[in-house]
Short mmCIF file of C-alpha atoms in Angstrom, two decimals:
data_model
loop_
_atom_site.label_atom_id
_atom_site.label_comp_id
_atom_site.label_asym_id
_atom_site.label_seq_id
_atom_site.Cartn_x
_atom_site.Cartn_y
_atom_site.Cartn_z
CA UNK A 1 -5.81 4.43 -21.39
CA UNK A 2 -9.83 5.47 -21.67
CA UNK A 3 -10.96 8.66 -20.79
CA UNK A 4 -14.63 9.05 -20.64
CA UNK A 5 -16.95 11.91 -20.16
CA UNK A 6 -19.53 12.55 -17.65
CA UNK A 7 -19.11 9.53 -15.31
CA UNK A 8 -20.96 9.76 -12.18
CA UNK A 9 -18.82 9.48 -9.17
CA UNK A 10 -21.10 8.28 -6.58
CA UNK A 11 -20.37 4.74 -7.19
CA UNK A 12 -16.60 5.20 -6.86
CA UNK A 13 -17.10 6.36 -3.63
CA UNK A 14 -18.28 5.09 -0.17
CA UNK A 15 -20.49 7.65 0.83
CA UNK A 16 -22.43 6.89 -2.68
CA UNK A 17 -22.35 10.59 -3.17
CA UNK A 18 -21.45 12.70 -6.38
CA UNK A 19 -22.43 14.08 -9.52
CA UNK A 20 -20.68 14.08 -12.56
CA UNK A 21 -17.04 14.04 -13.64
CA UNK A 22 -16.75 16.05 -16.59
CA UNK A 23 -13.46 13.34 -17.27
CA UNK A 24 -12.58 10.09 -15.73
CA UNK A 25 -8.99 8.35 -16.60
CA UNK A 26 -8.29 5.18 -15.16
CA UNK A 27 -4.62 5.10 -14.80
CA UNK A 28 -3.18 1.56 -14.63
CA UNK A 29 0.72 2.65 -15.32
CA UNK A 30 2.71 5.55 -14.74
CA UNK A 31 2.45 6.43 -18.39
CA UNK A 32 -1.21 6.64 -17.96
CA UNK A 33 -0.90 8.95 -14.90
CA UNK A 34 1.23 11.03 -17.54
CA UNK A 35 -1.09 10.91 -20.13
CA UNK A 36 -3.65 11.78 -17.90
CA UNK A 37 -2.32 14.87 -16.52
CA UNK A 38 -0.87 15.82 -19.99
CA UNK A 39 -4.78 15.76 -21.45
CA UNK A 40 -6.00 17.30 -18.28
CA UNK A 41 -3.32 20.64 -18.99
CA UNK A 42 -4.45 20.16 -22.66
CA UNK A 43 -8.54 20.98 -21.92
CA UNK A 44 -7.42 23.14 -19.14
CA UNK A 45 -9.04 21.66 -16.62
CA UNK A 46 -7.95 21.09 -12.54
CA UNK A 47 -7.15 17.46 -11.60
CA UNK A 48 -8.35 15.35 -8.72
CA UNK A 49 -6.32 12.19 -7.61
CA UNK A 50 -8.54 9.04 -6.33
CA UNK A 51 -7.99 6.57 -4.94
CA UNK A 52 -10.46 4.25 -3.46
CA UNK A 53 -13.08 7.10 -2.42
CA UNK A 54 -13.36 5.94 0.91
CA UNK A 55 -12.84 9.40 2.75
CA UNK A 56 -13.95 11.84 0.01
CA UNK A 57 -17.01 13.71 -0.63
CA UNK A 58 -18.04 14.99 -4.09
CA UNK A 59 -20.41 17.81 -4.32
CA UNK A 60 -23.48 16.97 -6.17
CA UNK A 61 -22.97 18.88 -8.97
CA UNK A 62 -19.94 17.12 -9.75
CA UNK A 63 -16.29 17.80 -10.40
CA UNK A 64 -15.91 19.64 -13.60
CA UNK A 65 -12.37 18.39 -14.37
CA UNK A 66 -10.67 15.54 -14.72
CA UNK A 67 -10.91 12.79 -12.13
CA UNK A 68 -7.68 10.32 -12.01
CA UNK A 69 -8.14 6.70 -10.60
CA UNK A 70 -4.72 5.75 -10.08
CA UNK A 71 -5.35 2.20 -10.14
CA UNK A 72 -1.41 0.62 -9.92
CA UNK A 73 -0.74 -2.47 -8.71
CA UNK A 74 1.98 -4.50 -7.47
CA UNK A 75 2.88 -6.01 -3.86
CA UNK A 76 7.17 -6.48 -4.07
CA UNK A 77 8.72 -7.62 -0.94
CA UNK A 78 12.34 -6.85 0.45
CA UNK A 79 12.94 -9.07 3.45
CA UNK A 80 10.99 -6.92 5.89
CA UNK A 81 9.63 -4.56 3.79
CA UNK A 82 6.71 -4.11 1.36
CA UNK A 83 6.87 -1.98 -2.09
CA UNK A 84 3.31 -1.33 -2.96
CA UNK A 85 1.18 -0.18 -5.98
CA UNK A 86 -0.84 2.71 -4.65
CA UNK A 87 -3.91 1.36 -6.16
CA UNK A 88 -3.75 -1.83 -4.18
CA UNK A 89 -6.31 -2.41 -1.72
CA UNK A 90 -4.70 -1.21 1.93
CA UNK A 91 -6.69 -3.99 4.21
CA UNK A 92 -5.27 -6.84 1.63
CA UNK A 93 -1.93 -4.97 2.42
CA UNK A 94 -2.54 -5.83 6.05
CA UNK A 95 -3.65 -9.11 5.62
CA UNK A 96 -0.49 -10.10 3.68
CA UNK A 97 1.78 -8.66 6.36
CA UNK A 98 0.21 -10.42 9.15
CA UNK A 99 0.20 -13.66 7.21
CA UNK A 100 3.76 -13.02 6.63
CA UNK A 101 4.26 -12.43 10.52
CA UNK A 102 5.64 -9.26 10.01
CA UNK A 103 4.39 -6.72 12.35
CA UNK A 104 3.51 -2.75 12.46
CA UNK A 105 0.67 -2.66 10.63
CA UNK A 106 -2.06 -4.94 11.92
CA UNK A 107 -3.71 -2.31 13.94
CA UNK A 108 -4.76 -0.48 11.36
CA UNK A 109 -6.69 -3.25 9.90
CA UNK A 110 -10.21 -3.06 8.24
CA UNK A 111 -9.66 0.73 6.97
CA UNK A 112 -11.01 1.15 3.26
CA UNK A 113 -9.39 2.42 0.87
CA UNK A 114 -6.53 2.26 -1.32
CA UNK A 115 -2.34 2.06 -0.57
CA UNK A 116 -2.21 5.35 -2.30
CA UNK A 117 -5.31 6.91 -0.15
CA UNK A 118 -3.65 5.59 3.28
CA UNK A 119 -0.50 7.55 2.64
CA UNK A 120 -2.34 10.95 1.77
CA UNK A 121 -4.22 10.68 5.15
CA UNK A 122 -1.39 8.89 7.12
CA UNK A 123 -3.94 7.32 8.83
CA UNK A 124 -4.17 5.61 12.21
CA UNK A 125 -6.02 3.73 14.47
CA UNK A 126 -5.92 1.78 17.98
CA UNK A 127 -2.50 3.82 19.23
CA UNK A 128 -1.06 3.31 15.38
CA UNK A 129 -0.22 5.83 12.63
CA UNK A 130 0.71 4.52 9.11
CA UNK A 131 3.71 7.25 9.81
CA UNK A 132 5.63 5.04 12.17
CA UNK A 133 6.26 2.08 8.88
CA UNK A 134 6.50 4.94 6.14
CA UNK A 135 9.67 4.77 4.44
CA UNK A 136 8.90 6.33 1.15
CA UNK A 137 6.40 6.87 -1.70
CA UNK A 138 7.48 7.47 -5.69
CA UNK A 139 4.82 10.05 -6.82
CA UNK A 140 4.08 11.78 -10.02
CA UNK A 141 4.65 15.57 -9.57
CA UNK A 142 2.29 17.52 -11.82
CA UNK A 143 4.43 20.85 -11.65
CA UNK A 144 7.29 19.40 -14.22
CA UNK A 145 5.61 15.76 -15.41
CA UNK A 146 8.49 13.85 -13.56
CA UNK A 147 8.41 10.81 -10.98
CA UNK A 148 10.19 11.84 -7.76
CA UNK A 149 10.60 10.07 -4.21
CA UNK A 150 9.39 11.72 -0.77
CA UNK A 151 11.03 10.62 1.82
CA UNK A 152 10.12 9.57 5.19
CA UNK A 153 11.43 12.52 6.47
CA UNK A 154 9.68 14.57 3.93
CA UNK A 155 6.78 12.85 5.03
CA UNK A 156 4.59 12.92 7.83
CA UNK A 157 3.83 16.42 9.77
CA UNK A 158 1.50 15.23 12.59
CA UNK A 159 -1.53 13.94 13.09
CA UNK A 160 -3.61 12.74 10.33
CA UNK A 161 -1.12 14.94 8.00
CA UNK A 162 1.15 14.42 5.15
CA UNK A 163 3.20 16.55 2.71
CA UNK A 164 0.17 15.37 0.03
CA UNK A 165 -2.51 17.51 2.25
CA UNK A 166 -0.56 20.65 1.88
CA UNK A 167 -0.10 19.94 -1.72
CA UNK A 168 -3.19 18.96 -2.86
CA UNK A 169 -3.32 18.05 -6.57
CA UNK A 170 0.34 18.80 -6.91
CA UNK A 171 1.33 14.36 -6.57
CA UNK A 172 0.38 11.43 -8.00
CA UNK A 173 1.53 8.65 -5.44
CA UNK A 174 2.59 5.92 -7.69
CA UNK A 175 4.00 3.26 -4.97
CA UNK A 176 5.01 3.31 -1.01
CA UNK A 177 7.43 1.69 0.97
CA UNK A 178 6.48 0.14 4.82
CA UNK A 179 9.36 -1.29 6.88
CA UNK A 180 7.95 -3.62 8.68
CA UNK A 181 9.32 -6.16 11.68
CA UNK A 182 9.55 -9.51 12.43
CA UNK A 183 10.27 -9.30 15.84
CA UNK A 184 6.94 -9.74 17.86
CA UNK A 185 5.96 -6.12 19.08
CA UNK A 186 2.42 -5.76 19.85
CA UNK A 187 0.63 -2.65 20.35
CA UNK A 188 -2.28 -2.97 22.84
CA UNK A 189 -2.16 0.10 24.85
CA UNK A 190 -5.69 1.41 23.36
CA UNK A 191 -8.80 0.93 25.81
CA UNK A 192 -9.93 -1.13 23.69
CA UNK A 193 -7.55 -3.84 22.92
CA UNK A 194 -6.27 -3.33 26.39
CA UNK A 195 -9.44 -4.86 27.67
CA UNK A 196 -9.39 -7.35 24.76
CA UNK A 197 -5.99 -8.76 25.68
CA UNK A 198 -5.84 -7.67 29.60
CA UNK A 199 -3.04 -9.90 31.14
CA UNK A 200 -1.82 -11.81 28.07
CA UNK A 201 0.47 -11.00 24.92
CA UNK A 202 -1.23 -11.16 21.95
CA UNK A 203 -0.30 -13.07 18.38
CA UNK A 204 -0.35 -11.53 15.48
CA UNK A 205 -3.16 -12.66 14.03
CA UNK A 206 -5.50 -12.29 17.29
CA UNK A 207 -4.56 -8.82 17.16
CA UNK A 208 -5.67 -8.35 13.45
CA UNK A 209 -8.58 -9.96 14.26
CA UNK A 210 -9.55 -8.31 17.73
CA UNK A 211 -9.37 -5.16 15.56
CA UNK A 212 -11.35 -6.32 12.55
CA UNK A 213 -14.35 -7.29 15.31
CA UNK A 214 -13.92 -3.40 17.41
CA UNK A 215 -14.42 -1.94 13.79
CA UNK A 216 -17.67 -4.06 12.81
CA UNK A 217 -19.10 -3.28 15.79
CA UNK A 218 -18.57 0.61 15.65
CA UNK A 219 -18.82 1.57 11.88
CA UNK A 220 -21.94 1.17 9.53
CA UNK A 221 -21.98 -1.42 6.86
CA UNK A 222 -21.03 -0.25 3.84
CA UNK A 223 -22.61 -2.44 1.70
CA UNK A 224 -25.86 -0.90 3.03
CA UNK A 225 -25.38 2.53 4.06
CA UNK A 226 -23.03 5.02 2.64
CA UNK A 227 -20.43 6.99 4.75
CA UNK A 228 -16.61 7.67 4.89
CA UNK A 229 -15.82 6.63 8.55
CA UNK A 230 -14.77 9.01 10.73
CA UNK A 231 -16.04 12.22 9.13
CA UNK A 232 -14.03 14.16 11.81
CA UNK A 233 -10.27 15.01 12.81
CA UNK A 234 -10.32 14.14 17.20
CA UNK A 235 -9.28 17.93 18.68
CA UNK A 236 -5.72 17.96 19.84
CA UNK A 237 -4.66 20.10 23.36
CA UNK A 238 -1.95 21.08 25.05
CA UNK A 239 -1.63 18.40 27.61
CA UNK A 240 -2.54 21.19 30.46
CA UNK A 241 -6.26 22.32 28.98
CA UNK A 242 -6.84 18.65 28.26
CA UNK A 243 -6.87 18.10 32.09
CA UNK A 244 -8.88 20.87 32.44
CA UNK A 245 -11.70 19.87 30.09
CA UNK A 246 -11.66 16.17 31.66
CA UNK A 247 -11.87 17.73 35.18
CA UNK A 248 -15.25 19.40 33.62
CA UNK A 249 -16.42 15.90 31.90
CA UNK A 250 -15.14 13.20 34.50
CA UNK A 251 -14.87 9.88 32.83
CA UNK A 252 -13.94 11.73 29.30
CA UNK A 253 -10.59 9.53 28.42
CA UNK A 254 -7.70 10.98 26.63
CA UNK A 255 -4.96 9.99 24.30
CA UNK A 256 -1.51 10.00 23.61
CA UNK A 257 -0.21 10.05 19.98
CA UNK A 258 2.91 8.63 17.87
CA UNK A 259 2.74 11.61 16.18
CA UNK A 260 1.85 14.44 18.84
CA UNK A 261 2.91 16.18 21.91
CA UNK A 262 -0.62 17.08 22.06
CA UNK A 263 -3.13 15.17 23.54
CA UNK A 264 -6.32 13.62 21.84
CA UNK A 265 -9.71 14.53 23.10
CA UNK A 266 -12.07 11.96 22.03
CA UNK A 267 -14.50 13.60 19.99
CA UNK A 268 -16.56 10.71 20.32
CA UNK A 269 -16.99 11.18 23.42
CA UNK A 270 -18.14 14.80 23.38
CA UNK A 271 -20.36 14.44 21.09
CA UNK A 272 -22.00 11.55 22.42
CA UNK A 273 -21.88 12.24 26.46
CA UNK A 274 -21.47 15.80 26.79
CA UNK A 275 -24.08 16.61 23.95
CA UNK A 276 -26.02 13.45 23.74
CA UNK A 277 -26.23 14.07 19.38
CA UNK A 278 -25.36 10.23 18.94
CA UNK A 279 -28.04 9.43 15.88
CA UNK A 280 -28.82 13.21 15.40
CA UNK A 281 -30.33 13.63 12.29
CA UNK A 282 -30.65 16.32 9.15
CA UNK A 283 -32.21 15.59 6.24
CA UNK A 284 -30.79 12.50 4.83
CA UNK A 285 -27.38 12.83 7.00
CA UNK A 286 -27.42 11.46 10.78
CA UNK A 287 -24.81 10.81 13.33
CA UNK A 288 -24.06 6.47 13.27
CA UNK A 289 -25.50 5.61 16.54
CA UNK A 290 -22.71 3.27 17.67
CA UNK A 291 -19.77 5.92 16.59
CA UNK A 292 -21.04 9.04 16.66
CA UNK A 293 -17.69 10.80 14.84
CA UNK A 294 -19.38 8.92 11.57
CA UNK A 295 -21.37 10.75 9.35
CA UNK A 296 -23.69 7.79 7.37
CA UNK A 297 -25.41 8.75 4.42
CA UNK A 298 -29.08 7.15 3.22
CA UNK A 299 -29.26 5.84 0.13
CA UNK A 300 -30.05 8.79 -2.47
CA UNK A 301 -28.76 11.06 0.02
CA UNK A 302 -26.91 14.54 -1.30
CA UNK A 303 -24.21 16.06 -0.44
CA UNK A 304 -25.53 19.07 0.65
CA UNK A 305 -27.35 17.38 3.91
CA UNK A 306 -23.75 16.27 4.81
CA UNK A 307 -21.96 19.29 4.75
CA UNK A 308 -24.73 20.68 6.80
CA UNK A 309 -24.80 18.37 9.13
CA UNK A 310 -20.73 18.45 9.54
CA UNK A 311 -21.15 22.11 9.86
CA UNK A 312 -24.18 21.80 12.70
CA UNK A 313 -21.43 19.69 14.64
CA UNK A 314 -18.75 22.30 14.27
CA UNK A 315 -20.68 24.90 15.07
CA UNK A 316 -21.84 22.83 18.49
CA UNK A 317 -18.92 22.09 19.43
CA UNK A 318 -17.01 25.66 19.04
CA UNK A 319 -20.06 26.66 21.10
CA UNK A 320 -19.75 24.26 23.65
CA UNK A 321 -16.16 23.70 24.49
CA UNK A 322 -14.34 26.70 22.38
CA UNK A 323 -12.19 23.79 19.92
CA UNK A 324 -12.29 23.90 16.42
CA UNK A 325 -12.41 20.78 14.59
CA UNK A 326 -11.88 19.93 10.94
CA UNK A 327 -12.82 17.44 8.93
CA UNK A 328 -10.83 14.11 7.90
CA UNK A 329 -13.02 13.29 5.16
CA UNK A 330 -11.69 15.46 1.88
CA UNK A 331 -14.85 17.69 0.89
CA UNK A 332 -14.90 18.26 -3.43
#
């Protein structure tokens, strides 16, 4: 295992963003993942765990630590079920499953990103959370150097959260296990697909696809422009003051979650209808104009304009509607 000095992280990330790592390890084993950590309580310096950097932003200064790509790999399956290196690309993961007609994951096709990055952010999309497959994930723990297994109970603790949030630096995910299903079982209850599939049952691989198409046409290219999706966490209300802010904004829809007795507000929405800021620009940081819950980044663009611009939007809408909303996107 290489470790290298001063590597810029911008490239490593999707938002193009960063200054300097004072280290970089590539870790490729779990051995390296020891190493790593091992050299990084050596120097004394704090540790950040990457994955695929496609929902981080590094300040542009840098990260004066050490910076560990856990890059494992590995795709094992168990009838049903897929055991998989966190370093393996998470859409790929998708595509296997649905080519294997196994079923649970498909709607959370096209998010970037690494096996290891979806299970930190139990992400979700289209009326799916990566929480409802979870089964497990064998992680590196940092406080005594030893591989351990969290459990799916141990797992998820709402929306957009995991146990690796509130323990940020402390694990190394190594692999994860999805159950999956081959029993047909699509999920099409979102507006979207709804509309998509109105009056018919979906196959699999319509579904995957349907989904691949919503996401092109609402996020930025990242091959062009740099940005980490949805920069945002969507508000969640009680049920009762979610009626009651709809009955101010008619036409604003609302969600249920797998994960929630709380209902999602579309922040979308807000942002876009009730404040009109879709494309709002500062600096080198504006609003995407077809998804206004993206932050896109020019070219050359620092993170400083994106924090202010993220803060701008906070500050609007605590103003505006009295909700506090944080971040999805993991700010270095």
């Amino acid at each position: 295992m290489d470790i290298r000095e001063n590597v810029s992280l911008a490239p490593l990330t999707t938002f193009k963003i960063g200054g300097p790592a004072r280290y970089l390890a590539l870790a490729r084993t779990v051995e390296d993942v020891r190493k790593a950590l091992a050299f990084a309580k050596e120097k004394e310096r704090k540790i950040f765990i990457l994955g695929g950097g496609s929902n981080v932003l590094f300040d542009d200064a840098g990260f004066d630590g050490l910076v560990v790509q856990v890059a494992i790999e590995g795709v094992e399956r168990d009838r049903t079920a897929f055991i998989v290196g966190a370093g393996e690309n998470w859409d790929a993961l998708v595509g296997q499953a649905v080519e294997s007609k196994l079923w649970g994951i498909e709607n959370l096709s096209g998010i970037p990103g690494t096996v290891g990055g979806a299970v930190v952010q139990n992400i979700g999309a289209y009326g799916a959370a990566l929480s409802q497959t979870f089964q497990w994930a064998e992680v590196f723990d940092t406080t005594d150097a030893r591989v351990k297994r969290i459990s799916k109970e141990e797992y998820a603790s709402g929306y957009r959260e995991s146990i690796f949030k509130h323990h940020e630096g402390r694990y190394a995910i190594l692999r994860a296990a999805f159950a999956l299903s081959d029993a047909p079982s699509p999920n099409i209850s979102y507006k979207d697909l709804a509309q998509r599939f109105a009056g018919r049952e979906p196959a699999l691989p319509a579904i995957r696809s349907a989904v691949l198409k919503i996401r092109a046409a609402k996020f930025p290219d990242i091959s062009k422009e740099g940005t980490a999706g949805s920069f945002f966490k969507n508000p969640l209300l009680p049920r009762e003051d979610a009626l009651k802010l709809q009955a101010h904004h008619p036409g604003m829809p609302l969600f249920d979650l797998p994960e929630s007795k709380e209902v999602k507000v579309p922040l979308a929405w807000l942002l876009d209808h009730a404040l009109n800021l879709r494309g709002y620009r500062m600096g080198t940081a504006r609003l995407f104009e077809r998804q206004p819950l993206v932050i896109v980044a020019d070219r050359g663009a620092t993170a400083e304009d994106v924090r202010t611009l993220a803060e701008f939007v906070q500050e609007k809408i605590r103003r505006s509607f009295k909700i506090e909303i944080e971040p999805e996107v993991r700010i270095v």
